[in-house]
Tab-separated table of C-alpha atoms and ligand atoms in Angstrom:
chain	number	residue	atom	x	y	z
N	14	MET	CA	18.526	-2.415	-13.881
N	15	ASP	CA	14.903	-2.182	-14.270
N	16	ALA	CA	12.109	-3.059	-11.444
N	17	ALA	CA	10.807	-6.794	-12.247
N	18	GLU	CA	15.336	-7.298	-12.601
N	19	ALA	CA	15.514	-5.136	-9.599
N	20	VAL	CA	12.808	-7.055	-7.531
N	21	LYS	CA	14.097	-10.214	-8.904
N	22	THR	CA	17.719	-9.181	-7.570
N	23	LEU	CA	16.553	-8.319	-4.043
N	24	LEU	CA	14.617	-11.931	-3.846
N	25	SER	CA	17.780	-13.573	-4.696
N	26	PRO	CA	21.060	-14.761	-3.274
N	27	SER	CA	22.922	-12.372	-5.488
N	28	ALA	CA	21.110	-9.532	-3.073
N	29	THR	CA	23.448	-11.125	-0.071
N	30	HIS	CA	26.796	-9.606	-1.533
N	31	ASP	CA	25.226	-5.888	-2.211
N	32	PRO	CA	21.369	-4.655	-1.859
N	33	VAL	CA	22.293	-1.471	-3.290
N	34	PRO	CA	22.350	-1.172	-7.026
N	35	ALA	CA	18.954	-3.128	-6.680
N	36	TYR	CA	17.469	-0.314	-4.035
N	37	ALA	CA	18.706	2.598	-6.556
N	38	ALA	CA	17.063	0.957	-9.387
N	39	LEU	CA	13.743	0.680	-7.244
N	40	ARG	CA	13.917	4.230	-6.367
N	41	LYS	CA	13.890	5.130	-10.217
N	42	TYR	CA	10.104	4.035	-10.131
N	43	GLY	CA	8.746	6.003	-6.902
N	44	PRO	CA	9.046	5.262	-2.814
N	45	VAL	CA	6.197	2.459	-3.129
N	46	LEU	CA	6.396	-0.438	-6.290
N	47	PRO	CA	3.859	-2.443	-6.441
N	48	VAL	CA	5.577	-6.080	-7.143
N	49	ALA	CA	2.427	-8.209	-7.778
N	50	ASP	CA	-1.310	-8.396	-6.434
N	51	GLY	CA	-1.535	-6.755	-3.537
N	52	TYR	CA	2.639	-6.927	-2.634
N	53	TYR	CA	4.647	-3.683	-2.246
N	54	PHE	CA	7.927	-3.093	-2.091
N	55	VAL	CA	8.635	0.113	-0.177
N	56	SER	CA	11.935	2.017	-0.612
N	57	GLY	CA	11.451	5.779	0.007
N	58	TYR	CA	12.485	7.380	3.566
N	59	ALA	CA	9.423	9.007	4.324
N	60	ALA	CA	6.890	6.473	2.863
N	61	VAL	CA	9.107	3.361	5.031
N	62	ASP	CA	8.921	5.888	8.235
N	63	GLY	CA	5.227	6.656	7.736
N	64	ILE	CA	3.939	3.121	7.610
N	65	LEU	CA	5.935	1.981	10.489
N	66	ARG	CA	4.398	4.891	12.551
N	67	ASP	CA	0.766	3.745	10.945
N	68	ALA	CA	-1.366	1.858	13.117
N	69	ALA	CA	-3.496	0.795	10.771
N	70	MET	CA	-0.364	-1.041	9.038
N	71	GLU	CA	0.145	-4.416	11.530
N	72	THR	CA	2.909	-6.905	11.608
N	73	TYR	CA	2.560	-10.382	10.816
N	74	ASP	CA	0.125	-11.841	13.818
N	75	ILE	CA	-1.476	-15.440	14.734
N	76	LYS	CA	-4.213	-14.174	12.710
N	77	ARG	CA	-2.110	-13.214	9.973
N	78	LEU	CA	-0.517	-16.122	9.743
N	79	ASP	CA	-3.423	-18.304	9.751
N	80	SER	CA	-5.353	-16.773	6.977
N	81	ARG	CA	-1.876	-17.246	4.853
N	82	TRP	CA	-0.558	-20.292	5.469
N	83	ASP	CA	-2.430	-23.516	6.731
N	84	ASP	CA	0.216	-25.560	8.012
N	85	TRP	CA	2.865	-22.578	9.735
N	86	ARG	CA	2.384	-23.578	12.921
N	87	ASP	CA	4.148	-27.248	11.976
N	88	ASN	CA	7.370	-24.660	11.993
N	89	LYS	CA	8.585	-23.840	15.556
N	90	ALA	CA	10.735	-20.792	14.999
N	91	LEU	CA	7.500	-19.157	12.753
N	92	GLU	CA	5.691	-20.081	15.942
N	93	LEU	CA	7.986	-18.745	18.734
N	94	PHE	CA	8.023	-15.318	16.794
N	95	ALA	CA	4.312	-15.280	16.434
N	96	ASP	CA	4.305	-15.491	20.119
N	97	SER	CA	6.934	-12.908	20.868
N	98	MET	CA	5.844	-9.077	20.801
N	99	LEU	CA	7.222	-8.593	17.008
N	100	ARG	CA	4.849	-10.394	15.798
N	101	SER	CA	1.967	-9.204	17.801
N	102	ASN	CA	-0.319	-6.238	17.302
N	103	PRO	CA	-2.272	-4.601	20.079
N	104	PRO	CA	-4.152	-4.702	22.383
N	105	ASP	CA	-1.626	-8.381	22.914
N	106	HIS	CA	1.271	-6.081	21.759
N	107	THR	CA	1.094	-3.218	24.063
N	108	ARG	CA	0.724	-5.383	27.087
N	109	MET	CA	3.802	-7.445	26.042
N	110	ARG	CA	6.031	-4.286	25.147
N	111	ARG	CA	5.165	-2.030	28.315
N	112	LEU	CA	5.990	-5.362	30.372
N	113	ALA	CA	9.237	-5.557	28.582
N	114	ALA	CA	10.260	-2.323	28.667
N	115	GLY	CA	9.311	-2.035	32.389
N	116	VAL	CA	12.083	-4.326	33.246
N	117	PHE	CA	14.667	-3.776	30.236
N	118	THR	CA	14.765	-0.025	31.791
N	119	ALA	CA	17.546	2.888	31.002
N	120	ARG	CA	18.925	2.088	34.544
N	121	ARG	CA	19.515	-1.932	33.934
N	122	VAL	CA	20.910	-0.659	30.601
N	123	GLY	CA	23.348	1.880	32.329
N	124	THR	CA	24.372	-0.870	34.893
N	125	LEU	CA	25.712	-2.697	31.820
N	126	ARG	CA	28.402	-0.512	30.609
N	127	ALA	CA	30.679	-2.141	33.530
N	128	VAL	CA	29.888	-5.613	32.087
N	129	ILE	CA	30.532	-4.329	28.654
N	130	GLU	CA	34.162	-2.896	29.110
N	131	GLU	CA	35.019	-5.666	31.105
N	132	GLN	CA	34.054	-8.256	28.190
N	133	VAL	CA	35.589	-5.940	25.763
N	134	ALA	CA	38.856	-6.064	27.487
N	135	GLU	CA	38.631	-9.584	28.210
N	136	ALA	CA	37.985	-10.026	24.191
N	137	LEU	CA	40.860	-7.885	23.136
N	138	ASP	CA	43.314	-9.315	25.960
N	139	GLY	CA	43.102	-12.621	23.896
N	140	LEU	CA	43.990	-11.345	20.563
N	141	ASP	CA	47.341	-11.822	19.253
N	142	GLY	CA	49.013	-12.218	15.421
N	143	THR	CA	46.156	-12.991	13.351
N	144	ALA	CA	42.331	-13.495	14.264
N	145	ASP	CA	38.814	-14.089	12.986
N	146	LEU	CA	37.098	-11.066	14.683
N	147	MET	CA	33.931	-12.536	14.190
N	148	SER	CA	34.467	-15.484	16.261
N	149	GLU	CA	36.956	-13.438	18.741
N	150	LEU	CA	35.073	-10.595	19.523
N	151	CYS	CA	32.190	-9.760	17.154
N	152	TYR	CA	29.636	-13.096	18.279
N	153	PRO	CA	31.230	-13.216	21.873
N	154	LEU	CA	30.486	-9.945	23.308
N	155	PRO	CA	26.934	-9.226	22.341
N	156	ILE	CA	26.462	-13.196	23.255
N	157	GLY	CA	28.007	-12.348	26.765
N	158	VAL	CA	26.113	-9.436	27.206
N	159	ILE	CA	22.284	-10.559	26.402
N	160	THR	CA	22.830	-13.869	28.406
N	161	ALA	CA	23.865	-11.906	31.483
N	162	LEU	CA	21.353	-9.776	31.045
N	163	LEU	CA	18.435	-12.980	30.918
N	164	GLY	CA	20.733	-14.649	33.679
N	165	VAL	CA	21.764	-17.256	31.242
N	166	PRO	CA	24.738	-19.193	33.014
N	167	ALA	CA	27.995	-18.614	31.080
N	168	GLU	CA	28.581	-21.985	30.551
N	169	ASP	CA	25.687	-22.580	28.035
N	170	ARG	CA	26.754	-19.752	25.689
N	171	GLY	CA	28.457	-21.595	23.332
N	172	GLN	CA	25.203	-23.078	21.468
N	173	PHE	CA	23.710	-19.928	20.780
N	174	ARG	CA	25.357	-18.694	17.489
N	175	ARG	CA	24.533	-21.972	15.858
N	176	LEU	CA	21.260	-21.733	16.989
N	177	ALA	CA	20.260	-18.147	16.512
N	178	GLU	CA	21.758	-18.675	12.672
N	179	ALA	CA	19.328	-21.705	12.070
N	180	LEU	CA	16.686	-19.928	13.657
N	181	THR	CA	16.688	-16.716	11.628
N	182	ALA	CA	16.590	-18.072	8.580
N	183	VAL	CA	12.174	-17.642	8.737
N	184	LEU	CA	13.059	-13.580	9.255
N	185	GLU	CA	14.236	-13.558	5.539
N	186	VAL	CA	11.705	-12.828	2.556
N	187	ARG	CA	12.786	-16.274	1.086
N	188	TRP	CA	13.884	-19.101	2.677
N	189	THR	CA	14.602	-23.012	1.246
N	190	PRO	CA	12.690	-26.069	2.547
N	191	GLU	CA	16.353	-26.775	3.908
N	192	ASP	CA	16.585	-23.482	6.017
N	193	GLU	CA	12.839	-24.199	7.143
N	194	ALA	CA	13.718	-27.482	8.931
N	195	LYS	CA	16.863	-26.455	10.408
N	196	ALA	CA	15.002	-23.036	11.843
N	197	HIS	CA	12.756	-25.565	12.987
N	198	GLU	CA	14.790	-27.816	14.684
N	199	ALA	CA	17.043	-25.318	16.549
N	200	ALA	CA	13.604	-23.579	17.644
N	201	VAL	CA	12.588	-26.893	19.590
N	202	GLU	CA	15.944	-27.204	20.698
N	203	LEU	CA	15.872	-23.686	22.328
N	204	GLU	CA	12.475	-23.667	23.400
N	205	ASP	CA	13.243	-26.765	25.657
N	206	TYR	CA	16.135	-24.714	26.637
N	207	PHE	CA	14.209	-21.867	27.962
N	208	ILE	CA	11.542	-24.132	29.431
N	209	HIS	CA	14.134	-25.496	31.953
N	210	LEU	CA	15.861	-21.821	32.354
N	211	VAL	CA	12.341	-20.653	33.292
N	212	ALA	CA	11.600	-23.388	36.085
N	213	GLN	CA	15.258	-23.117	37.651
N	214	LYS	CA	14.478	-18.971	38.008
N	215	GLN	CA	11.041	-20.064	39.736
N	216	ARG	CA	12.612	-22.026	42.119
N	217	GLU	CA	16.106	-19.573	42.564
N	218	PRO	CA	14.798	-16.056	41.446
N	219	GLY	CA	17.996	-13.988	40.138
N	220	ASP	CA	18.322	-10.051	39.472
N	221	ASP	CA	17.767	-11.099	35.960
N	222	LEU	CA	15.376	-10.493	32.670
N	223	THR	CA	14.091	-14.288	32.974
N	224	THR	CA	13.126	-13.900	36.725
N	225	ALA	CA	11.519	-10.289	36.089
N	226	LEU	CA	9.277	-11.626	32.854
N	227	ALA	CA	8.383	-14.721	34.524
N	228	LYS	CA	7.057	-13.555	37.616
N	229	GLY	CA	3.935	-11.844	38.307
N	230	GLY	CA	2.049	-13.982	35.167
N	231	GLU	CA	1.365	-11.433	32.994
N	232	LEU	CA	2.479	-13.122	29.987
N	233	SER	CA	0.884	-16.283	28.844
N	234	GLY	CA	3.781	-19.466	28.749
N	235	ARG	CA	3.760	-19.307	25.174
N	236	GLU	CA	3.905	-15.751	25.279
N	237	LEU	CA	7.498	-15.708	27.743
N	238	LEU	CA	9.305	-18.572	25.683
N	239	GLY	CA	8.356	-16.367	22.484
N	240	ASN	CA	9.704	-13.268	24.414
N	241	LEU	CA	12.892	-14.377	26.139
N	242	MET	CA	14.044	-16.274	22.631
N	243	LEU	CA	13.512	-12.915	20.666
N	244	LEU	CA	15.277	-11.160	23.309
N	245	LEU	CA	18.299	-13.676	22.928
N	246	VAL	CA	18.139	-13.946	19.652
N	247	ALA	CA	17.642	-10.535	18.322
N	248	GLY	CA	19.928	-9.246	21.293
N	249	PHE	CA	22.911	-10.371	19.656
N	250	GLU	CA	22.542	-11.629	15.922
N	251	THR	CA	21.960	-7.747	14.864
N	252	THR	CA	24.730	-6.203	17.344
N	253	THR	CA	27.061	-8.948	16.177
N	254	ASN	CA	26.357	-7.987	12.510
N	255	LEU	CA	26.732	-4.193	13.693
N	256	LEU	CA	29.631	-4.867	14.929
N	257	GLY	CA	31.453	-7.115	12.078
N	258	ASN	CA	29.749	-4.358	9.545
N	259	GLY	CA	31.103	-1.572	11.392
N	260	ILE	CA	34.728	-2.722	11.409
N	261	VAL	CA	35.072	-3.751	7.590
N	262	LEU	CA	33.401	0.027	6.566
N	263	LEU	CA	36.268	1.428	9.132
N	264	LEU	CA	38.969	-0.562	7.547
N	265	ASP	CA	37.487	0.666	4.427
N	266	HIS	CA	37.613	3.914	4.569
N	267	GLY	CA	40.528	4.372	7.093
N	268	ALA	CA	38.688	6.361	9.782
N	269	THR	CA	39.551	6.365	13.333
N	270	PRO	CA	36.065	5.837	14.778
N	271	PRO	CA	34.149	8.658	16.695
N	272	GLN	CA	31.367	7.300	19.035
N	273	SER	CA	28.978	8.797	16.473
N	274	CYS	CA	30.214	6.768	13.644
N	275	VAL	CA	27.812	4.085	14.926
N	276	GLU	CA	24.863	5.679	13.750
N	277	GLU	CA	26.593	6.164	10.101
N	278	ILE	CA	27.804	2.416	10.296
N	279	LEU	CA	23.697	1.826	11.042
N	280	ARG	CA	22.872	3.606	8.008
N	281	PHE	CA	25.033	2.583	5.547
N	282	ASP	CA	25.102	-1.083	6.096
N	283	SER	CA	21.884	-1.931	8.189
N	284	PRO	CA	21.911	-4.754	10.087
N	285	VAL	CA	18.413	-5.209	9.603
N	286	GLN	CA	17.365	-4.543	6.130
N	287	LEU	CA	14.055	-4.887	5.615
N	288	THR	CA	10.897	-5.727	7.657
N	289	GLU	CA	6.984	-6.291	6.676
N	290	ARG	CA	3.601	-4.949	7.493
N	291	TYR	CA	0.243	-5.497	6.140
N	292	ALA	CA	-2.869	-2.920	5.213
N	293	THR	CA	-5.702	-3.076	7.724
N	294	HIS	CA	-7.183	-0.722	5.730
N	295	ALA	CA	-7.251	0.948	1.753
N	296	VAL	CA	-4.264	3.892	2.429
N	297	GLN	CA	-2.877	6.208	-0.206
N	298	ILE	CA	1.045	6.626	-0.070
N	299	GLY	CA	2.312	9.263	-2.641
N	300	ASN	CA	0.577	8.846	-5.780
N	301	VAL	CA	0.017	4.788	-4.966
N	302	GLN	CA	-3.273	3.310	-3.341
N	303	ILE	CA	-2.854	0.284	-1.161
N	304	GLU	CA	-5.709	-1.835	-0.954
N	305	GLU	CA	-6.795	-3.331	2.698
N	306	GLY	CA	-5.013	-6.708	3.168
N	307	ALA	CA	-2.000	-5.608	0.859
N	308	GLU	CA	1.421	-7.218	2.200
N	309	LEU	CA	4.295	-4.616	2.051
N	310	VAL	CA	7.941	-5.576	2.539
N	311	LEU	CA	9.557	-2.137	3.971
N	312	LEU	CA	13.440	-1.380	3.003
N	313	LEU	CA	14.975	-0.060	5.636
N	314	GLY	CA	18.502	-0.569	3.735
N	315	ALA	CA	16.966	1.440	0.723
N	316	ALA	CA	15.112	4.270	3.060
N	317	ASN	CA	18.724	4.483	4.916
N	318	ARG	CA	20.167	5.838	1.245
N	319	ASP	CA	17.404	7.495	-0.134
N	320	PRO	CA	19.220	10.551	-1.025
N	321	GLU	CA	15.826	12.638	-0.394
N	322	ARG	CA	16.728	12.636	3.376
N	323	PHE	CA	20.516	12.089	3.288
N	324	GLU	CA	22.906	14.132	1.704
N	325	LYS	CA	25.786	12.372	-0.198
N	326	ALA	CA	23.773	8.930	0.637
N	327	ASP	CA	26.013	6.790	-0.971
N	328	GLU	CA	28.799	8.394	1.297
N	329	PHE	CA	29.895	6.782	4.476
N	330	TRP	CA	30.390	9.945	6.641
N	331	PRO	CA	31.668	8.979	10.037
N	332	GLU	CA	29.913	12.289	11.627
N	333	ARG	CA	27.071	12.799	9.492
N	334	PRO	CA	24.857	15.641	10.809
N	335	ASN	CA	21.406	15.367	11.589
N	336	ASN	CA	21.861	11.200	10.725
N	337	THR	CA	18.665	9.205	12.107
N	338	PRO	CA	18.583	6.085	9.931
N	339	LEU	CA	15.759	3.547	10.180
N	340	SER	CA	17.970	0.580	10.992
N	341	PHE	CA	15.635	-0.120	14.236
N	342	GLY	CA	12.795	0.936	12.549
N	343	ALA	CA	10.254	3.240	14.080
N	344	GLY	CA	7.073	3.676	16.003
N	345	ALA	CA	5.175	0.971	18.173
N	346	HIS	CA	7.518	-1.637	17.302
N	347	TYR	CA	10.830	0.541	17.417
N	348	CYS	CA	13.788	-1.597	18.700
N	349	LEU	CA	13.315	-2.391	22.484
N	350	GLY	CA	17.043	-3.012	22.632
N	351	ALA	CA	18.758	-0.013	20.492
N	352	PRO	CA	20.389	1.843	23.655
N	353	LEU	CA	22.152	-1.778	24.716
N	354	ALA	CA	23.288	-2.038	20.967
N	355	ARG	CA	24.978	1.448	20.566
N	356	LEU	CA	26.143	0.961	23.774
N	357	GLU	CA	28.097	-2.544	22.914
N	358	ALA	CA	29.020	-0.574	19.557
N	359	GLN	CA	30.345	2.854	21.347
N	360	ILE	CA	32.574	0.801	23.667
N	361	ALA	CA	33.928	-2.087	21.371
N	362	LEU	CA	34.644	-0.168	18.185
N	363	PRO	CA	37.228	2.590	19.586
N	364	ALA	CA	38.541	0.376	21.879
N	365	LEU	CA	39.389	-2.219	19.004
N	366	PHE	CA	40.888	0.313	16.980
N	367	ARG	CA	42.587	2.034	19.943
N	368	ARG	CA	44.594	-1.162	21.533
N	369	PHE	CA	45.229	-2.451	17.510
N	370	PRO	CA	46.227	0.960	15.125
N	371	GLU	CA	47.542	-1.316	12.829
N	372	LEU	CA	44.409	-3.703	12.259
N	373	ARG	CA	44.381	-4.588	8.240
N	374	LEU	CA	42.040	-7.310	6.655
N	375	THR	CA	44.197	-10.324	5.562
N	376	GLY	CA	41.706	-11.719	3.162
N	377	LYS	CA	38.146	-11.172	1.323
N	378	PRO	CA	35.723	-11.279	4.360
N	379	VAL	CA	33.045	-14.177	4.086
N	380	ARG	CA	29.482	-12.473	3.712
N	381	ARG	CA	26.321	-14.344	5.781
N	382	PRO	CA	24.310	-16.062	3.160
N	383	ARG	CA	21.409	-13.689	4.294
N	384	MET	CA	19.583	-11.043	2.876
N	385	ASN	CA	17.841	-9.387	5.694
N	386	LEU	CA	19.919	-9.840	8.886
N	387	ARG	CA	23.112	-8.841	6.855
N	388	GLY	CA	26.222	-9.817	8.235
N	389	TRP	CA	29.660	-11.115	8.035
N	390	ASP	CA	30.447	-14.854	8.854
N	391	ALA	CA	34.389	-14.120	9.062
N	392	LEU	CA	36.731	-11.544	9.471
N	393	PRO	CA	40.348	-12.343	9.051
N	394	VAL	CA	42.484	-10.016	10.313
N	395	THR	CA	46.004	-9.417	11.387
N	396	LEU	CA	46.457	-7.481	14.711
N	397	GLY	CA	49.680	-5.484	13.844
N	398	THR	CA	51.990	-4.198	17.308
N	399	PRO	CA	48.911	-3.432	20.149
N	400	GLU	CA	49.591	0.378	21.571
Y	512	HEM	C1	13.010	-4.845	17.177
Y	512	HEM	C2	16.912	-3.780	14.743
Y	512	HEM	C3	19.619	-4.923	18.554
Y	512	HEM	C4	15.666	-6.493	20.770
Y	512	HEM	C5	13.718	-4.295	16.371
Y	512	HEM	C6	13.330	-3.576	14.914
Y	512	HEM	C7	14.313	-3.363	14.339
Y	512	HEM	C8	15.433	-4.088	14.800
Y	512	HEM	C9	14.508	-3.154	12.455
Y	512	HEM	C10	11.542	-3.698	14.529
Y	512	HEM	C11	11.254	-4.624	13.783
Y	512	HEM	C12	9.809	-4.451	13.177
Y	512	HEM	O1	9.223	-3.115	13.242
Y	512	HEM	O2	9.074	-5.151	12.239
Y	512	HEM	C13	17.595	-4.396	15.875
Y	512	HEM	C14	19.626	-4.020	15.043
Y	512	HEM	C15	19.830	-4.224	16.395
Y	512	HEM	C16	18.881	-4.640	17.360
Y	512	HEM	C17	19.539	-3.063	14.175
Y	512	HEM	C18	21.445	-3.947	16.808
Y	512	HEM	C19	22.335	-3.782	15.859
Y	512	HEM	C20	18.553	-5.286	19.587
Y	512	HEM	C21	18.733	-5.412	20.713
Y	512	HEM	C22	17.555	-6.060	21.734
Y	512	HEM	C23	16.649	-6.172	20.677
Y	512	HEM	C24	20.451	-5.834	21.505
Y	512	HEM	C25	17.544	-6.881	23.073
Y	512	HEM	C26	18.250	-7.025	23.687
Y	512	HEM	C27	14.430	-6.028	20.010
Y	512	HEM	C28	12.943	-6.327	20.536
Y	512	HEM	C29	12.150	-5.792	19.592
Y	512	HEM	C30	12.699	-5.334	18.291
Y	512	HEM	C31	12.584	-6.940	21.706
Y	512	HEM	C32	10.637	-6.296	19.205
Y	512	HEM	C33	9.823	-4.653	19.718
Y	512	HEM	C34	8.405	-4.828	19.382
Y	512	HEM	O3	7.848	-5.478	18.758
Y	512	HEM	O4	8.122	-4.025	20.156
Y	512	HEM	N1	15.098	-4.295	16.406
Y	512	HEM	N2	17.572	-4.566	16.749
Y	512	HEM	N3	17.291	-5.771	19.327
Y	512	HEM	N4	14.446	-5.808	18.710
Y	512	HEM	FE1	16.047	-4.719	17.904
């Protein structure tokens, strides 16, 4: 595969199946590859890490979206993300992030251990004979945990899988007009849901993140909605994919999961494959000169397979030493939910394999038709005799 073919593959639906051959092909041309005028793909670990930590490299904020597209505000999904910290730069990012980090503390995550253990036990108790582990475990657990954290009533949980699936299409590098229309509709529905939830929490405050973020008036109304949407959607789609990707990898490799295997699952089959930045100043990376205003696609999934950083990079090695993948990003936007996502996987995966030591796939799992948010749609298994 040459560079042009690798780029085409990564932008086409075939990358959904397996982007790794295209990553390997890109790497032959160096860690940073010019793809078009002012547009680069970055696949090397050191280069991706450096760009994520460089304050001159900004995320696609409102100002940037305005200069790129005339009518982006017609799409409510793009608008909600643009109002969140994920798509903000300092000083707005610093203010929102400080506020969210102040309420989403290690103590609060720690108190969730019991909630996670209880929800895992409940999901496993419900399994018998055969099952689709995506719909029986990998979706319900992260949805249950993040909605508990946000103070969303349990009876409202049923709609979030469908809404998040539609909404996150705009986090891909390319999407179709149909994806865009569905993302817009889902965002309108979700925004409406959060407007009502915030009003209810203002009347009856609870010990939850929605109440904590809404009080104090430090966020504008739009920022509050954007960040609540981000926490909900980022809080489960990605964790769902970590669990699903992990189950398939552990079954493929016949491994019983030690806790440390979660880092290796994150590295080997990253639930988020890429993110984007633009250069506010000209910079030199290796021997490539990046001009001011250039757009960079940072291939986290490729960086995680960089042989210059990882020994036997294409081997799944559950207890790999010195394992620091870039799956949660790095720098100012480093994933706020990383400790929570790790905790869920560290509890759920060993519990599943302990309870069902004969667990087997009964058919080929079905990949989600997404390149960036990489996961499975269905995981049909037979559970065998429980322990
Ligand atoms: C940011 C991945 C779970 C909330 C990010 C970023 C990545 C990421 C790569 C940085 C994006 C960038 O720099 O452009 C993941 C993965 C997860 C996961 C792989 C699960 C395996 C969660 C959870 C939550 C969460 C459970 C919340 C409960 C956030 C938030 C940000 C973020 C709020 C934005 C931080 C900022 O902009 O400062 N995540 N995430 N994530 N994540 Fe996660």
